[in-house]
Every structure is written in structure tokens, then in C-alpha cells.
mmCIF file of C-alpha atoms in Angstrom:
data_model
loop_
_atom_site.group_PDB
_atom_site.id
_atom_site.type_symbol
_atom_site.label_atom_id
_atom_site.label_comp_id
_atom_site.label_asym_id
_atom_site.label_seq_id
_atom_site.Cartn_x
_atom_site.Cartn_y
_atom_site.Cartn_z
ATOM 1 C CA GLY A 1 68.397 -1.806 -17.138
ATOM 2 C CA SER A 2 68.435 -5.348 -17.047
ATOM 3 C CA PHE A 3 66.917 -5.080 -13.376
ATOM 4 C CA ILE A 4 64.420 -2.914 -14.692
ATOM 5 C CA PHE A 5 63.349 -5.056 -17.345
ATOM 6 C CA LEU A 6 63.221 -7.457 -15.079
ATOM 7 C CA CYS A 7 60.741 -5.235 -13.162
ATOM 8 C CA THR A 8 58.038 -3.293 -15.786
ATOM 9 C CA GLY A 9 58.862 -5.821 -18.384
ATOM 10 C CA ASN A 10 58.881 -1.725 -21.321
ATOM 11 C CA PHE A 11 62.421 -1.362 -22.347
ATOM 12 C CA LEU A 12 61.531 2.347 -22.767
ATOM 13 C CA SER A 13 61.758 2.463 -18.934
ATOM 14 C CA ALA A 14 64.852 0.016 -19.067
ATOM 15 C CA THR A 15 66.687 2.311 -21.149
ATOM 16 C CA VAL A 16 66.094 5.113 -19.318
ATOM 17 C CA ALA A 17 67.693 2.681 -16.469
ATOM 18 C CA LEU A 18 70.671 2.401 -18.432
ATOM 19 C CA VAL A 19 70.695 6.381 -19.439
ATOM 20 C CA GLY A 20 71.323 6.713 -15.391
ATOM 21 C CA SER A 21 72.992 4.327 -14.838
ATOM 22 C CA VAL A 22 76.391 5.581 -16.593
ATOM 23 C CA PHE A 23 75.002 9.328 -15.194
ATOM 24 C CA PRO A 24 77.768 8.898 -11.895
ATOM 25 C CA ASP A 25 80.448 7.951 -14.347
ATOM 26 C CA LEU A 26 79.623 10.926 -16.520
ATOM 27 C CA VAL A 27 79.455 13.634 -14.577
ATOM 28 C CA GLU A 28 83.125 12.581 -13.138
ATOM 29 C CA GLY A 29 84.652 13.468 -16.395
ATOM 30 C CA VAL A 30 87.240 11.381 -18.703
ATOM 31 C CA PRO A 31 87.956 8.162 -17.070
ATOM 32 C CA SER A 32 92.036 8.265 -16.264
ATOM 33 C CA ASN A 33 94.937 7.082 -14.343
ATOM 34 C CA SER A 34 96.004 9.688 -13.551
ATOM 35 C CA THR A 35 95.538 10.366 -9.602
ATOM 36 C CA SER A 36 93.384 13.659 -9.376
ATOM 37 C CA TYR A 37 90.950 11.433 -11.581
ATOM 38 C CA ARG A 38 91.294 8.609 -8.916
ATOM 39 C CA LYS A 39 91.067 11.254 -5.860
ATOM 40 C CA ARG A 40 88.014 12.638 -7.369
ATOM 41 C CA HIS A 41 86.586 8.984 -8.173
ATOM 42 C CA ARG A 42 83.326 7.826 -6.730
ATOM 43 C CA GLN A 43 82.808 11.244 -4.442
ATOM 44 C CA PHE A 44 80.286 13.494 -4.507
ATOM 45 C CA SER A 45 78.892 11.578 -8.523
ATOM 46 C CA HIS A 46 78.357 8.753 -6.465
ATOM 47 C CA TRP A 47 76.331 9.678 -2.876
ATOM 48 C CA PHE A 48 73.666 8.553 -3.193
ATOM 49 C CA VAL A 49 70.961 10.733 -1.210
ATOM 50 C CA PRO A 50 70.716 13.403 -3.752
ATOM 51 C CA TYR A 51 69.119 10.758 -6.881
ATOM 52 C CA LEU A 52 67.604 9.218 -4.048
ATOM 53 C CA VAL A 53 65.678 12.088 -2.714
ATOM 54 C CA PHE A 54 65.406 12.772 -7.585
ATOM 55 C CA VAL A 55 63.757 9.174 -7.057
ATOM 56 C CA ILE A 56 61.479 9.720 -4.541
ATOM 57 C CA PHE A 57 59.776 13.844 -5.371
ATOM 58 C CA THR A 58 59.703 11.925 -9.201
ATOM 59 C CA PHE A 59 58.173 9.008 -7.858
ATOM 60 C CA ILE A 60 55.047 10.487 -5.773
ATOM 61 C CA LEU A 61 54.724 13.138 -8.593
ATOM 62 C CA GLY A 62 54.503 10.261 -10.903
ATOM 63 C CA ILE A 63 51.411 8.379 -8.778
ATOM 64 C CA LYS A 64 50.135 12.064 -7.752
ATOM 65 C CA LEU A 65 49.530 12.149 -12.417
ATOM 66 C CA ASN A 66 48.944 8.711 -13.083
ATOM 67 C CA SER A 67 51.977 8.222 -15.155
ATOM 68 C CA LEU A 68 54.838 6.215 -13.664
ATOM 69 C CA PHE A 69 53.757 2.799 -14.878
ATOM 70 C CA VAL A 70 52.034 3.128 -18.704
ATOM 71 C CA ASP A 71 53.117 2.043 -21.495
ATOM 72 C CA PRO A 72 55.781 3.483 -23.956
ATOM 73 C CA GLU A 73 53.621 5.291 -26.714
ATOM 74 C CA ILE A 74 51.497 7.100 -23.299
ATOM 75 C CA VAL A 75 54.968 8.226 -22.231
ATOM 76 C CA ILE A 76 56.670 9.448 -25.537
ATOM 77 C CA ALA A 77 52.469 11.068 -26.151
ATOM 78 C CA TYR A 78 53.146 13.021 -23.500
ATOM 79 C CA LEU A 79 56.224 14.516 -24.539
ATOM 80 C CA PHE A 80 54.362 15.731 -27.425
ATOM 81 C CA ASN A 81 51.049 16.985 -25.467
ATOM 82 C CA ASP A 82 50.214 19.042 -22.845
ATOM 83 C CA TYR A 83 51.546 16.796 -20.572
ATOM 84 C CA LYS A 84 54.862 17.837 -20.367
ATOM 85 C CA LEU A 85 55.398 17.527 -16.243
ATOM 86 C CA SER A 86 54.020 13.688 -16.969
ATOM 87 C CA TYR A 87 57.096 13.185 -19.055
ATOM 88 C CA LEU A 88 59.260 14.113 -17.186
ATOM 89 C CA SER A 89 58.522 12.411 -13.697
ATOM 90 C CA TYR A 90 58.401 9.516 -15.346
ATOM 91 C CA ILE A 91 62.194 9.903 -17.376
ATOM 92 C CA GLY A 92 62.924 11.377 -13.608
ATOM 93 C CA PHE A 93 62.235 8.283 -11.854
ATOM 94 C CA TYR A 94 63.767 6.321 -14.083
ATOM 95 C CA PHE A 95 67.041 8.056 -14.628
ATOM 96 C CA PHE A 96 67.608 8.244 -10.712
ATOM 97 C CA LEU A 97 66.800 5.656 -10.317
ATOM 98 C CA GLY A 98 69.655 3.527 -12.811
ATOM 99 C CA SER A 99 71.644 5.909 -11.215
ATOM 100 C CA ILE A 100 71.314 5.132 -7.481
ATOM 101 C CA LEU A 101 71.781 1.256 -8.802
ATOM 102 C CA HIS A 102 75.115 1.378 -10.857
ATOM 103 C CA VAL A 103 75.927 3.402 -6.683
ATOM 104 C CA VAL A 104 74.677 -0.032 -5.655
ATOM 105 C CA GLN A 105 77.149 -1.948 -7.605
ATOM 106 C CA ASP A 106 80.293 0.170 -7.640
ATOM 107 C CA SER A 107 79.654 -0.816 -3.590
ATOM 108 C CA PHE A 108 79.942 -4.202 -4.423
ATOM 109 C CA CYS A 109 83.875 -3.415 -5.868
ATOM 110 C CA GLY A 110 85.598 -0.948 -3.732
ATOM 111 C CA THR A 111 83.230 1.773 -0.877
ATOM 112 C CA VAL A 112 81.612 4.766 -1.501
ATOM 113 C CA PRO A 113 79.918 7.197 0.083
ATOM 114 C CA SER A 114 77.189 7.150 2.522
ATOM 115 C CA PHE A 115 74.173 9.140 3.725
ATOM 116 C CA ASN A 116 77.363 11.326 5.782
ATOM 117 C CA LEU A 117 80.351 12.012 2.718
ATOM 118 C CA ARG A 118 83.263 11.150 4.887
ATOM 119 C CA LYS A 119 81.540 8.142 5.737
ATOM 120 C CA ARG A 120 82.594 5.741 2.673
ATOM 121 C CA PHE A 121 80.667 1.841 2.495
ATOM 122 C CA GLY A 122 81.071 -0.809 0.377
ATOM 123 C CA VAL A 123 82.688 -3.925 -0.690
ATOM 124 C CA SER A 124 85.272 -5.824 -2.565
ATOM 125 C CA PHE A 125 84.718 -8.905 -3.621
ATOM 126 C CA PHE A 126 86.027 -7.971 -7.329
ATOM 127 C CA LYS A 127 88.569 -5.221 -9.103
ATOM 128 C CA VAL A 128 86.583 -3.513 -11.678
ATOM 129 C CA GLY A 129 88.182 -5.285 -15.085
ATOM 130 C CA SER A 130 89.160 -7.641 -13.785
ATOM 131 C CA ILE A 131 87.510 -10.972 -15.406
ATOM 132 C CA GLU A 132 86.049 -12.223 -11.971
ATOM 133 C CA GLU A 133 83.600 -8.666 -12.608
ATOM 134 C CA TYR A 134 82.833 -10.010 -16.833
ATOM 135 C CA LEU A 135 81.863 -13.150 -15.334
ATOM 136 C CA ILE A 136 78.867 -12.300 -12.815
ATOM 137 C CA VAL A 137 77.663 -10.193 -15.038
ATOM 138 C CA PHE A 138 77.619 -12.296 -17.802
ATOM 139 C CA ILE A 139 75.768 -14.502 -15.682
ATOM 140 C CA LEU A 140 73.434 -12.079 -14.006
ATOM 141 C CA ALA A 141 72.710 -10.609 -17.431
ATOM 142 C CA MET A 142 72.312 -13.936 -17.922
ATOM 143 C CA LEU A 143 69.701 -14.873 -15.283
ATOM 144 C CA LEU A 144 68.192 -11.836 -15.940
ATOM 145 C CA ILE A 145 67.773 -11.943 -19.340
ATOM 146 C CA ILE A 146 66.145 -15.669 -19.460
ATOM 147 C CA ALA A 147 64.037 -13.780 -15.519
ATOM 148 C CA SER A 148 62.788 -11.838 -18.045
ATOM 149 C CA LYS A 149 61.151 -14.547 -20.951
ATOM 150 C CA ILE A 150 58.810 -16.344 -17.982
ATOM 151 C CA LEU A 151 57.499 -13.651 -17.269
ATOM 152 C CA TYR A 152 57.278 -11.520 -20.341
ATOM 153 C CA PHE A 153 57.143 -14.504 -23.199
#
């Protein structure tokens, strides 16, 4: 969400992307240390290709409808008027962009499927849940907040 806010200066876009960023893990079910969960974790739900298809589709639709880069008030007005497709293109674009960003972030602490589901890519800079992860995330979040304050406030 903070990266999207930095790029857009828009709280609604950032919030929708934040919700979308948890989607790849939510569809896998409740996390556990069980073998069955570990085998299915970061498989199809972390394949960026379907998310990318939806991002491209909603981006093209949003450009045609002029609905991607508008004020939050206008987006909310779409919902209550006859502009449901504009609303869905806006929400869909930022939701699936958040999902892609989640997968990209996961590729820095393990592997995720590449274009081919059977091949994986990624690196292990740190282990999920480690102090290194929290420190890196904290530093990056602070840098994004500082950058957004410089750009938007």
C-alpha cells in the first residue's frame, strides 16, 4: 500500500492495493507449519501471470473509461451512479497490482513461480518472520513515508 501511495498520493488506491496484497496468502487458507500447507504455499496463488493479466485488462479498461487516475471522491461516486464498470476497473487495477507487489516481495525471501508454474525464481535475502525482515520492512516503510511527504504534503 505504501508504494502505491508514493506513486499516486491517493489513500483509496493505496488501501485497495493493501487489501490486494494479502490476497495471495488468503486464498491458501490458514497458515500453519503443517507439511500440507508448506507444500501448497507459494504455488499457484503466487503465480504472478494471472494477476498480471488482470492488471493489464483493468488498466486498458480504466484508460478507456478514464477511471484509473481520479480522486477518491469520484471513484466512490462511480459506485452510486451508473459507472459500475469504471469503479470495477479502478478497484481491480489497484487490487491486482497489490497482489503482484506481494509476489515480488515474496521473491526476496524465497522462490515463487516464474512464467512457467514448474520453474521458480527468487532469492533469500532473509527468512520470513526474522528480525532482518522486520528491520528491512521498517526502513523501507520509513523511506516511503518520507518520500511521500516530500512529494505530496
